[in-house]
Short mmCIF file of C-alpha atoms and ligand atoms in Angstrom, two decimals:
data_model
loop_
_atom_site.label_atom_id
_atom_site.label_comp_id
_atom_site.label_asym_id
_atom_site.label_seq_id
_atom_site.Cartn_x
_atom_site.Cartn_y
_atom_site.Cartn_z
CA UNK A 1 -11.49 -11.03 0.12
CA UNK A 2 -8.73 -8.76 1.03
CA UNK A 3 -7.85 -8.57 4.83
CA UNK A 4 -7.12 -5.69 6.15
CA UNK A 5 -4.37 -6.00 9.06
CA UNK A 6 -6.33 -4.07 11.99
CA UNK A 7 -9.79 -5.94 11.08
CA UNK A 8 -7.66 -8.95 11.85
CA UNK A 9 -7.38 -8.59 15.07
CA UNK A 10 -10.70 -7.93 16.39
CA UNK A 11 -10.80 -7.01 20.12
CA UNK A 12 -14.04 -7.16 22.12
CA UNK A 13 -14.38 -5.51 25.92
CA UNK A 14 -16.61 -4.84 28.62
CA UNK A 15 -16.14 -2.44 30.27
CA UNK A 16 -16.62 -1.68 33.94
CA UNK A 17 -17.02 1.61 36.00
CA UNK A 18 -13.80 1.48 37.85
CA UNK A 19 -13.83 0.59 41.79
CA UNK A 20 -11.63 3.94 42.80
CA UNK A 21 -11.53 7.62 41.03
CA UNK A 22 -8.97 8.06 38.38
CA UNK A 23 -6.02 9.90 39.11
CA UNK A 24 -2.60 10.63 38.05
CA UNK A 25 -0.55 12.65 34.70
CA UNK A 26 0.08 11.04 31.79
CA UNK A 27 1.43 12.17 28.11
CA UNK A 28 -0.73 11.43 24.98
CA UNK A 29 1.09 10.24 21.87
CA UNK A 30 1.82 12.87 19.04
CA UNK A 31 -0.64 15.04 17.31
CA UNK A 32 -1.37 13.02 14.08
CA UNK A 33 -2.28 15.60 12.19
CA UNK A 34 0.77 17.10 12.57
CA UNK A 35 2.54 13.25 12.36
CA UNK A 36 1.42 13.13 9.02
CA UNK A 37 2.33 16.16 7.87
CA UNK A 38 5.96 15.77 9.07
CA UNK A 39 7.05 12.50 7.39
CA UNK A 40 5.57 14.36 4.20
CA UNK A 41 6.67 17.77 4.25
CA UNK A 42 10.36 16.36 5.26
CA UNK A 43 10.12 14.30 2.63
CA UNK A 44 9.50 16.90 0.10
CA UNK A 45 12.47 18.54 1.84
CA UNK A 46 16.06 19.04 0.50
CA UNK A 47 18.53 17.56 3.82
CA UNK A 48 17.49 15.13 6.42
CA UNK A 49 14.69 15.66 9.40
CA UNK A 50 14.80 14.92 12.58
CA UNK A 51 11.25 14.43 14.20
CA UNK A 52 10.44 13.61 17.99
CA UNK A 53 7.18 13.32 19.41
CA UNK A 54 5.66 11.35 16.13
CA UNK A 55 2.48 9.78 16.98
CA UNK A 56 3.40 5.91 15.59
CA UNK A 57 -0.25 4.74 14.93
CA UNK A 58 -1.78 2.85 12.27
CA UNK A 59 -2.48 5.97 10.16
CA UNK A 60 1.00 7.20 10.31
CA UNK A 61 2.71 4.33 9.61
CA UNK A 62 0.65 4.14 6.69
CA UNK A 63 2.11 7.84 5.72
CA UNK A 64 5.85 6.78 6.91
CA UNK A 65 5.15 3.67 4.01
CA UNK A 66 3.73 6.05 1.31
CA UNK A 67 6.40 8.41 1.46
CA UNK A 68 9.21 5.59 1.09
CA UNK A 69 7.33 3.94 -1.66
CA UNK A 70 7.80 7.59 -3.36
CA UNK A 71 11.34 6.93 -2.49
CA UNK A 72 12.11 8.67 0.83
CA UNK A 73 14.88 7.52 3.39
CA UNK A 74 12.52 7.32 6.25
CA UNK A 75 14.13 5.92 10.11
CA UNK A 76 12.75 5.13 13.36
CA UNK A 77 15.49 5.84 15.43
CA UNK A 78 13.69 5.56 18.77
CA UNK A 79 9.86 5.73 20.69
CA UNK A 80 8.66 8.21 18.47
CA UNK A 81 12.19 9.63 16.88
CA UNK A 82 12.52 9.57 13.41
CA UNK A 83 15.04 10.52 10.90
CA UNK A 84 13.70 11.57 7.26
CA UNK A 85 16.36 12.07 4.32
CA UNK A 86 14.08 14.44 2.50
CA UNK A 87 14.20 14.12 -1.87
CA UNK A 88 13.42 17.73 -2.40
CA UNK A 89 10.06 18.90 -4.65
CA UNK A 90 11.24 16.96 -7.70
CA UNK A 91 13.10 14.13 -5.93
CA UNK A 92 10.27 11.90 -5.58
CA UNK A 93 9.80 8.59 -8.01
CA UNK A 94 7.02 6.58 -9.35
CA UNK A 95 5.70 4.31 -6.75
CA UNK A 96 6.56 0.10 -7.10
CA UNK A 97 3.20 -0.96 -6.35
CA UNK A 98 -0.40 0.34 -5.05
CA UNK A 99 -0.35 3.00 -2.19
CA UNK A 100 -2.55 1.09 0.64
CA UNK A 101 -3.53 4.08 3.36
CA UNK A 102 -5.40 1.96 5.57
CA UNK A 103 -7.97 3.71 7.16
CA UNK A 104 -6.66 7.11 6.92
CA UNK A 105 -8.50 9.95 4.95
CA UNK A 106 -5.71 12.25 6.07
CA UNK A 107 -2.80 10.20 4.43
CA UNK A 108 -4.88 9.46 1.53
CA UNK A 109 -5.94 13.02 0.72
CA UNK A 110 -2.99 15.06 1.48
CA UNK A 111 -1.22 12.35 -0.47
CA UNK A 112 -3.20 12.74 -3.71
CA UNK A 113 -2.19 16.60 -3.79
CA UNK A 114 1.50 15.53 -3.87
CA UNK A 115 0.69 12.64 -6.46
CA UNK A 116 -1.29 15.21 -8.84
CA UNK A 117 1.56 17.96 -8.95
CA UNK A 118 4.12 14.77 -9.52
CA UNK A 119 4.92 13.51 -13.13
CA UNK A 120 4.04 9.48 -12.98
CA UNK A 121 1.06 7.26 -12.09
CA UNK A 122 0.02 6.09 -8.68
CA UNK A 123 -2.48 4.02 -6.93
CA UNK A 124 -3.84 4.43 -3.63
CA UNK A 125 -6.24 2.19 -2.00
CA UNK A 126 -7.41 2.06 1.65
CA UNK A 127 -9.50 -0.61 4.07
CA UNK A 128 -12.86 -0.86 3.82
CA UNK A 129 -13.28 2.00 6.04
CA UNK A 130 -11.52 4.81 3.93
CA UNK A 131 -12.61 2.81 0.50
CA UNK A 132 -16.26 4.25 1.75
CA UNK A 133 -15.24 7.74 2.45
CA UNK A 134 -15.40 10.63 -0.38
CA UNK A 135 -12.28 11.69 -2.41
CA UNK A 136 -14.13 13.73 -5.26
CA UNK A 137 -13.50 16.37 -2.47
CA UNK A 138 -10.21 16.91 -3.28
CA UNK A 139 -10.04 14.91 -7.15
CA UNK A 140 -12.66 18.12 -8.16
CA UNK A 141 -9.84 21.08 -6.98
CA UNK A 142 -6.74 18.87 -8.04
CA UNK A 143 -8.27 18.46 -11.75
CA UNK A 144 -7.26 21.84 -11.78
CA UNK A 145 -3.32 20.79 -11.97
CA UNK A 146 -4.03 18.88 -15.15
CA UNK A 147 -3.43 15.02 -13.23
CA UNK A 148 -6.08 12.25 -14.57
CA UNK A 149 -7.77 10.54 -11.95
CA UNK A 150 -9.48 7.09 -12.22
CA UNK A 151 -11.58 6.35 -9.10
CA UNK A 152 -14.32 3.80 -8.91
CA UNK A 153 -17.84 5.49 -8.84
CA UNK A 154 -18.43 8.40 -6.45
CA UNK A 155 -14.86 9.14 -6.46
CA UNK A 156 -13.61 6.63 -4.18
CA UNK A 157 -10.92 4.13 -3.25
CA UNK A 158 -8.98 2.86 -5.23
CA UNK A 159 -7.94 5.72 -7.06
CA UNK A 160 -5.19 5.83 -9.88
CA UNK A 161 -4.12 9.69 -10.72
CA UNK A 162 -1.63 10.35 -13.40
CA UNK A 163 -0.31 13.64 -12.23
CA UNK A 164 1.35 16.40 -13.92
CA UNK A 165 4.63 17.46 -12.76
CA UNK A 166 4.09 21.21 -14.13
CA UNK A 167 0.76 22.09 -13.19
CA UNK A 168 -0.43 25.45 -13.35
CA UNK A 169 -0.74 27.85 -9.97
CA UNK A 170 -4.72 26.66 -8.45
CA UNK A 171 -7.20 29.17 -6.80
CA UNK A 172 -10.23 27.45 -4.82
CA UNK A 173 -12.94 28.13 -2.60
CA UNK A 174 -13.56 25.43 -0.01
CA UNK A 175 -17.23 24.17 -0.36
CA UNK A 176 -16.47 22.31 2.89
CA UNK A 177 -14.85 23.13 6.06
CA UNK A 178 -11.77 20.54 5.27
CA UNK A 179 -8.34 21.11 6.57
CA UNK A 180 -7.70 17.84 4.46
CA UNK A 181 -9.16 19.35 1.14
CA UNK A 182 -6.86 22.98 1.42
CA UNK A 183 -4.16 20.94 1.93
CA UNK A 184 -4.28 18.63 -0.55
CA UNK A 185 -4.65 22.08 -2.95
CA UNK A 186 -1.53 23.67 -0.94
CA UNK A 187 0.66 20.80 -1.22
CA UNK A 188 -0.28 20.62 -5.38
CA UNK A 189 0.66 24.30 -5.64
CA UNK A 190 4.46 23.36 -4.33
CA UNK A 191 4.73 22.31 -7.59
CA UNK A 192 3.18 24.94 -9.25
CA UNK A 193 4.94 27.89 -10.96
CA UNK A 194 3.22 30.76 -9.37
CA UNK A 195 0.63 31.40 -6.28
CA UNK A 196 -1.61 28.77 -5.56
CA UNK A 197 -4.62 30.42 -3.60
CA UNK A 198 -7.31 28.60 -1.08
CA UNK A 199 -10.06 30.89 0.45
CA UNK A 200 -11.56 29.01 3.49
CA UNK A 201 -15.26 30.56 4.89
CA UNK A 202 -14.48 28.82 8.51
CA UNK A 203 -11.15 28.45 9.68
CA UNK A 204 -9.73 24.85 9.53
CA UNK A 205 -6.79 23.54 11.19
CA UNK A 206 -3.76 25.36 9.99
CA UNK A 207 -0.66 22.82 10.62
CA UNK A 208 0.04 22.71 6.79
CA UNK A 209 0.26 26.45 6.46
CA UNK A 210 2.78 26.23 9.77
CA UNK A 211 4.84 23.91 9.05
CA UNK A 212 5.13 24.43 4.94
CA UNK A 213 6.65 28.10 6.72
CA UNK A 214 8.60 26.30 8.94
CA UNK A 215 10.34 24.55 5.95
CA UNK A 216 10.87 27.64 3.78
CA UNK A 217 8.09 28.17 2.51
CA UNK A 218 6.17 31.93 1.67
CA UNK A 219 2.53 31.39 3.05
CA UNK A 220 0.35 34.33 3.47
CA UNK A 221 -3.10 34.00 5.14
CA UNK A 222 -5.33 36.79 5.27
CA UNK A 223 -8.79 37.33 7.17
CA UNK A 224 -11.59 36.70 5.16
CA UNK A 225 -15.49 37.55 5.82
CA UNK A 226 -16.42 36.47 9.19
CA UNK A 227 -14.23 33.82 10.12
CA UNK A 228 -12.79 32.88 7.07
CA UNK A 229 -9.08 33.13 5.35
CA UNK A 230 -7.34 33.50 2.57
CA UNK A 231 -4.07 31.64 1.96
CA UNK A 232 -1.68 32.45 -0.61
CA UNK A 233 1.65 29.83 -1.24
CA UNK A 234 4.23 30.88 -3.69
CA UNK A 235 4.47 27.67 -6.03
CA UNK A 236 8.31 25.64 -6.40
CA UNK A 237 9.93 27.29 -2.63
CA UNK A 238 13.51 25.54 -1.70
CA UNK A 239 12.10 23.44 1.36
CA UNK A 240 14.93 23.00 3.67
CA UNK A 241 15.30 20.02 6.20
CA UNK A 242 13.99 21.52 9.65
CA UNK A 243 13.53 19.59 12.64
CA UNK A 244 10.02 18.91 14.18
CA UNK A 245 8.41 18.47 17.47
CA UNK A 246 5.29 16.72 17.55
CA UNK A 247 2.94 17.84 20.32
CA UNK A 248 0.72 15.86 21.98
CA UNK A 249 -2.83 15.06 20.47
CA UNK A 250 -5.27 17.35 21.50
CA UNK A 251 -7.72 15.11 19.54
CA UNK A 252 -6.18 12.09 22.27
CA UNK A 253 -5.91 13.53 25.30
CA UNK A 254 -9.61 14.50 24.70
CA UNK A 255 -10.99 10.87 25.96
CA UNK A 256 -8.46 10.63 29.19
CA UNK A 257 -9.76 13.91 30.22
CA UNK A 258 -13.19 13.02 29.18
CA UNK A 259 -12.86 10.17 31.68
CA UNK A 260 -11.81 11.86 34.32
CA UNK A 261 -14.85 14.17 34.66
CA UNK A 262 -16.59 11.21 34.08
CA UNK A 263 -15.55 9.51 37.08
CA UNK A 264 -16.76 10.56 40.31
CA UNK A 265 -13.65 11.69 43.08
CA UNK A 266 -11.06 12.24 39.50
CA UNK A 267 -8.59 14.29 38.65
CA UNK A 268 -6.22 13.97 35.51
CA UNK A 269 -3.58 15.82 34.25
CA UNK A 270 -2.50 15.16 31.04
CA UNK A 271 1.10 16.77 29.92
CA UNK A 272 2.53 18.73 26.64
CA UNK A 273 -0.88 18.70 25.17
CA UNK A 274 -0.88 20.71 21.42
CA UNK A 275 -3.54 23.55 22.13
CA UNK A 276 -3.61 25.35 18.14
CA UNK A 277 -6.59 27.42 18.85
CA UNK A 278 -8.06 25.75 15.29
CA UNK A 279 -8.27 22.06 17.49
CA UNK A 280 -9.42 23.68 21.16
CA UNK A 281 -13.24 23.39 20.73
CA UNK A 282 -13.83 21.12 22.75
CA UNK A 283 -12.21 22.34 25.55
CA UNK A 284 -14.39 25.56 24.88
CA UNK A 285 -17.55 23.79 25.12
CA UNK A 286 -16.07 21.85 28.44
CA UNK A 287 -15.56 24.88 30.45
CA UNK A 288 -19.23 25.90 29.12
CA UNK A 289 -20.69 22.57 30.38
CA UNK A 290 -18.97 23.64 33.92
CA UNK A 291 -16.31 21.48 33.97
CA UNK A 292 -13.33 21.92 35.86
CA UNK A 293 -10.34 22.01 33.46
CA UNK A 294 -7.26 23.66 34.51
CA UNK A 295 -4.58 24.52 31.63
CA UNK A 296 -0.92 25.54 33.21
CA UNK A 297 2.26 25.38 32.08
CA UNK A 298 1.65 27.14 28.40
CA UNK A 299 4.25 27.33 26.56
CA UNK A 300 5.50 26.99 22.56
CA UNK A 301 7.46 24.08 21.47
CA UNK A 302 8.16 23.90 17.55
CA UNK A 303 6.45 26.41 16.74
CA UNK A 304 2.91 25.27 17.68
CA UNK A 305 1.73 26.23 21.55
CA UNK A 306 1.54 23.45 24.34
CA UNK A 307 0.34 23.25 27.92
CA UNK A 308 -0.89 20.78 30.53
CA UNK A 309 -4.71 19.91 31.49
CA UNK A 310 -5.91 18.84 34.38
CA UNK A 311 -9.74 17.99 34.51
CA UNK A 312 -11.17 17.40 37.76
CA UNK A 313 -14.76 15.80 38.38
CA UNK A 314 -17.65 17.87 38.81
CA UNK A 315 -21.14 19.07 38.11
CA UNK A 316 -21.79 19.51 34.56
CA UNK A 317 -24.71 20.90 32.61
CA UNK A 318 -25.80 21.04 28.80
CA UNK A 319 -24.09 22.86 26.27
CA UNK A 320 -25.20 25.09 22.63
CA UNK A 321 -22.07 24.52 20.81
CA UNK A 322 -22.33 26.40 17.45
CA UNK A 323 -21.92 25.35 13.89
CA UNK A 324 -18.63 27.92 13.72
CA UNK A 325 -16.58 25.94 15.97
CA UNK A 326 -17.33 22.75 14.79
CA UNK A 327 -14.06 22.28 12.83
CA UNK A 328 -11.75 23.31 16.09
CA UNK A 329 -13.41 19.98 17.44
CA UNK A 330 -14.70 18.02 14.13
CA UNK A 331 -12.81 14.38 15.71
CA UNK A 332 -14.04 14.99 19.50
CA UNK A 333 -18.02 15.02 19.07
CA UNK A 334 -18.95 11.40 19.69
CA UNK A 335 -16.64 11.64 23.47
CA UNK A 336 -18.59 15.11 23.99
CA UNK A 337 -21.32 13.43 23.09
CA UNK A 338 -20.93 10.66 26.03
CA UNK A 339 -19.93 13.64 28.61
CA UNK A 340 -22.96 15.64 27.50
CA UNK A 341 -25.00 12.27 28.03
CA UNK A 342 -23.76 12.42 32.06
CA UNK A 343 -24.62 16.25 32.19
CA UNK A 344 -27.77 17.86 33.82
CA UNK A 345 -30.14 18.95 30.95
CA UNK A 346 -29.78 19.19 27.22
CA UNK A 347 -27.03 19.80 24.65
CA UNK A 348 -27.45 20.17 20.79
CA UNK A 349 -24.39 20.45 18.84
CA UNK A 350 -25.13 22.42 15.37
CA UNK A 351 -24.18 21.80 11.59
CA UNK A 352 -22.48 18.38 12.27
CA UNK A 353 -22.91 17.05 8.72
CA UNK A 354 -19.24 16.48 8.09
CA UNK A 355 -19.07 13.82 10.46
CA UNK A 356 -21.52 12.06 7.71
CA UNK A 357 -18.23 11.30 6.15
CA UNK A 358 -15.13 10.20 9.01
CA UNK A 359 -14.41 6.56 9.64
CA UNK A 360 -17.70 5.98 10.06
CA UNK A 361 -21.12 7.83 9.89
CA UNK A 362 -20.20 9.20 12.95
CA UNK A 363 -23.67 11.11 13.42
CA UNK A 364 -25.68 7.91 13.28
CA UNK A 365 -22.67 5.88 15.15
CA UNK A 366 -22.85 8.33 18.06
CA UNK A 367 -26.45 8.01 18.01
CA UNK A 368 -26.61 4.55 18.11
CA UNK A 369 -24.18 4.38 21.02
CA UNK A 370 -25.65 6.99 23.05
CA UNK A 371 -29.34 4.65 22.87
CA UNK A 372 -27.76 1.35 23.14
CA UNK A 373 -26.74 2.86 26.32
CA UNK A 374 -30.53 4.10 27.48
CA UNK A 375 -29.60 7.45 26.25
CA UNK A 376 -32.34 9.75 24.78
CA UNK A 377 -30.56 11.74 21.58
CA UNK A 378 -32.21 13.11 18.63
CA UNK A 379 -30.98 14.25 14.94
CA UNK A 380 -32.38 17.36 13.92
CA UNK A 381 -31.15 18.41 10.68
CA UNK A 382 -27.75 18.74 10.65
CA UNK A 383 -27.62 18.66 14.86
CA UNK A 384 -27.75 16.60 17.35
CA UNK A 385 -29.42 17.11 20.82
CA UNK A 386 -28.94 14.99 23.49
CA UNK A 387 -30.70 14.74 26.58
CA UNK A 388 -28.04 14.50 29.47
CA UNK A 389 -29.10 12.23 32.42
CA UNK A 390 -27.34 14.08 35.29
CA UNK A 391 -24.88 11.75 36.08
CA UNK A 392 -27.03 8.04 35.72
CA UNK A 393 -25.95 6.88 31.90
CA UNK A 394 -27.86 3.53 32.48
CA UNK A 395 -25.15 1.87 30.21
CA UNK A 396 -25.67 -2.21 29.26
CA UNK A 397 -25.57 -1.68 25.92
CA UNK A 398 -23.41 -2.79 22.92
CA UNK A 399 -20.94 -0.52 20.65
CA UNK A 400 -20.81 -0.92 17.61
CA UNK A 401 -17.16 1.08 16.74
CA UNK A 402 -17.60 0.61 12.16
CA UNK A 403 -14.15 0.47 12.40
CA UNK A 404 -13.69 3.56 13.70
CA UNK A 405 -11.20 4.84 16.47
CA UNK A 406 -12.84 8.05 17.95
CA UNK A 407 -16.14 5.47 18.25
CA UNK A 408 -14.27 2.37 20.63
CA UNK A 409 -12.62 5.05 22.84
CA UNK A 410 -15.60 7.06 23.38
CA UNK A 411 -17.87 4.24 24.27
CA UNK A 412 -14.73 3.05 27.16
CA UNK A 413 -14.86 6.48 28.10
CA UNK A 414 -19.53 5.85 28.16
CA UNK A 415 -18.34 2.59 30.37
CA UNK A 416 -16.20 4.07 32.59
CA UNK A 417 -19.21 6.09 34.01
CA UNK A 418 -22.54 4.05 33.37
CA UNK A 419 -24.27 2.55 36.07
CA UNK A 420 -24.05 -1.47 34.21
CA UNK A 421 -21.19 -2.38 32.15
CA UNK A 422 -20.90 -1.46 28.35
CA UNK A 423 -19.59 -4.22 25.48
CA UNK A 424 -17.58 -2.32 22.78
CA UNK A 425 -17.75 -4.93 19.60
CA UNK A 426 -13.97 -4.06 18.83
CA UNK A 427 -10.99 -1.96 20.14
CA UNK A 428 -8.13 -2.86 17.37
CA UNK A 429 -8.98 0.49 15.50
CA UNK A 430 -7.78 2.34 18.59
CA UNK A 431 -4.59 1.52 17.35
CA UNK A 432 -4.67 3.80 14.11
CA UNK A 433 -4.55 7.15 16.47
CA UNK A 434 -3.98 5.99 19.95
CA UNK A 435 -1.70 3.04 20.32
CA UNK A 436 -1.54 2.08 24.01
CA UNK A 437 -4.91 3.69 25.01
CA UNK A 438 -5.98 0.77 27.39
CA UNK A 439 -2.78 0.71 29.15
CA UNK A 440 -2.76 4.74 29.69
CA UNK A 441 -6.41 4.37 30.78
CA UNK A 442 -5.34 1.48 33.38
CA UNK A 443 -2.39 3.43 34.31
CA UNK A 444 -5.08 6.05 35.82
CA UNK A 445 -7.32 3.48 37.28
CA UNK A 446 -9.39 2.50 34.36
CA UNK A 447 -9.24 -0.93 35.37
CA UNK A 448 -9.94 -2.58 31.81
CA UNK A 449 -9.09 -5.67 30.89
CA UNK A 450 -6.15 -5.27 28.55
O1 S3P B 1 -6.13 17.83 8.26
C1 S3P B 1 -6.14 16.95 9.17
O2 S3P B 1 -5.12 16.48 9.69
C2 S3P B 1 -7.46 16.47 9.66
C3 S3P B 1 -8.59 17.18 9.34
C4 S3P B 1 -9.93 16.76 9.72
O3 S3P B 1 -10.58 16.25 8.58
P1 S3P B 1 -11.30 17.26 7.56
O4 S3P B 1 -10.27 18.24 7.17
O5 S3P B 1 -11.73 16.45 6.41
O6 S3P B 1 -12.42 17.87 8.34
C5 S3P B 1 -9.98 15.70 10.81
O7 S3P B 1 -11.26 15.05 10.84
C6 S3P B 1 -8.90 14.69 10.65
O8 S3P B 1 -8.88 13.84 11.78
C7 S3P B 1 -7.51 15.29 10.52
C1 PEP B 2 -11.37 11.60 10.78
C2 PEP B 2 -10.21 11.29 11.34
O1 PEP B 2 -9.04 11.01 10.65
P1 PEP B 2 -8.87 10.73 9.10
O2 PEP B 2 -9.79 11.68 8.32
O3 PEP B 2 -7.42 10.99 8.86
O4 PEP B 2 -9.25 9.31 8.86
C3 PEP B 2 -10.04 11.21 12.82
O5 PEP B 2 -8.88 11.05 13.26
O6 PEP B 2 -11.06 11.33 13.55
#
């Protein structure tokens, strides 16, 4: 039975509303999104990177070993500096041995568009987590380029893809809202003679199209239809070494400030926080809720904008967040979900059925979470409505997390503010996105037992 290194080290905790509010300002580790994207874009790159800010969880690592195994000089050179000697767009070489991405659909989907437009045969695997999780996604737009894909059934994990290292230009229409699927059909078009072409109905998270421009490349993106875009890539650019600045993780600092509405008497600031209006949905549907969150300080570092947030507890009240903004918030629904639990009345969150498919079922994980923890919450459709308690989440329950991050901090966050203590089964999986969660949360007042 294979192992895999964060199951290992499974780490149970009860957690306890703390004795005093939170308070203080703290910096969340580096977007991972844009992590990711960094060690691989840089590695496609002709000169060497220098990145700061990199978020160095589980996931990225994972990424930082891919790219080497493709034959990348990759260097940690400090907390969260690297150095990447890039190959440039034909540099890369068959990988040694099978491509394990851990529990990261990111990695392993952005990856396969780079494998599929590259002329040798690869293997990528994943934990039992990501070996769960759908790739046809992405293996459907990617035949496209020509590459052979084995995959066991359903299209998933492991997956062996013989890719073609001239594949022609690709055009494609998302049939999901996936940030992960247009770039996995962006980053195969790099290799492409010609302009690749991804039309996108909603919006998605646009870090690829950013930063391929930031390395040389000529993206276009056009409005399309209501909300949607068109982006355009001319195929084989010169990508030029460029160095990166990794803001902090919207996505992260999502469960500190969570917590400190939360917590009666708190107030939280959390510094340098990335705020890409494609990941600020959440905060959106805060400030609708009533909450008191403050952002100062705005500014644009590398190319992406950053500012601080301060949330201060307060009164809050149910929300109608729309199916259109789900994918500026697709990773924070299970935390809104516990704050939405503590508010006065009810909140249903619409067209949620892509979180069918994250880490976990994260529809039915939230669910179960929310009523292990005497909260009432229903599934209608594709929503989910929960009926907020007005500030008494009875709490005693246990979390199950299904090996999945967003799940173990969201149920601390649950803890933090239920009126008996609440058991989360394990924490290790925190460490794929968030290393050093419990001690930020302490540093605030969290009081958890590390
Ligand atoms: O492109 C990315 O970096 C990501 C996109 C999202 O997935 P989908 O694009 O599949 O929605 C998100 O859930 C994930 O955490 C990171
Ligand atoms: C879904 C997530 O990431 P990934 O798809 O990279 O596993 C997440 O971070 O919530």
């Amino acid at each position: 039975m294979k192992t895999d290194h964060v199951q290992s080290s499974v780490r149970a905790l009860t957690v306890h509303a703390p004795r005093a509010p939170l308070s203080g300002s703290v910096q969340v580790p580096g977007d991972k999104s844009i992590s990711h994207r960094s060690l691989m874009f840089a590695a496609l790159a002709r000169g060497t990177t220098h990145i700061t800010g990199l978020l160095e969880g589980e996931d990225v690592l994972r990424t930082a070993d891919a790219m080497r195994a493709l034959g990348a000089d990759i260097t940690r050179t400090g907390a969260g500096t690297w150095t990447v000697r890039g190959c440039g767009l034909d540099g890369l070489h068959e990988p040694a041995d099978v491509l394990d991405m851990g529990n990261s659909g990111t990695a392993a989907r952005l990856l396969s568009g780079i494998l599929a437009s590259h002329g040798f045969t690869s293997v990528m695997t994943g934990d039992a987590s990501l070996r769960g999780r759908p790739m046809k996604r992405v293996m459907d737009p990617l035949a496209a380029t020509g590459a052979v894909f084995l995959s066991r059934q359903g299209g998933r994990l492991p997956l062996a893809i013989q890719g073609n290292a001239n594949p022609p230009p690709l055009s494609y229409r998302l049939p999901v809202a996936s940030a992960q699927v247009k770039s996995a059909v962006l980053l195969a078009g790099l290799n492409a003679q010609g302009e690749t072409r991804v039309e996108e109905p909603v919006a998605t998270r646009d870090h690829t199209e950013n930063m391929l421009r930031h390395f040389g490349a000529s993206v276009h993106v056009e409005p399309m239809g209501a909300g949607g875009r068109v982006i355009t890539l001319q195929g084989r650019p010169e990508l030029v070494a460029r160095d990166i600045v990794v803001p902090g993780d919207p996505s992260s600092a999502a469960f500190v400030l969570a917590a400190a509405l939360l917590v009666p008497g708190s107030a939280v600031s959390v510094r340098g926080v990335g705020l890409n209006p494609l990941r600020t949905g959440l905060f959106t549907s805060l400030k609708e809720m009533g909450a008191d969150l403050v952002i100062s300080n705005e500014r644009v570092e590398g190319g992406e904008p950053v500012g601080d947030i301060t949330a201060t507890a307060g009164a809050l009240h149910g929300v109608d967040v729309p199916a259109t903004r789900a994918p500026s918030m697709i990773d924070e629904y299970p935390v809104l979900a516990v704050v939405a639990a503590h508010a006065t009345g009810q909140s249903r969150f619409r067209g949620l059925e892509e979180l069918r498919v994250k880490e976990s079922d994260r529809l039915a994980a939230t669910v179960a979470l929310l009523e292990a923890n005497g909260v009432k919450v229903e599934v209608v459709g594709d929503d989910m409505i929960v009926h907020g308690t007005g500030g008494a989440i009875p709490g005693g329950g246990l979390v199950q997390t299904r090996m999945d991050h967003r799940l173990a901090m969201s149920a601390i966050v649950m803890g933090l503010a239920a009126g008996k203590p609440v058991s989360v089964d394990d924490t290790a999986f925190i460490d794929t996105s968030f290393p050093g969660f419990i001690t930020l949360m302490n540093s605030i007042g969290a009081g958890l037992a590390a």
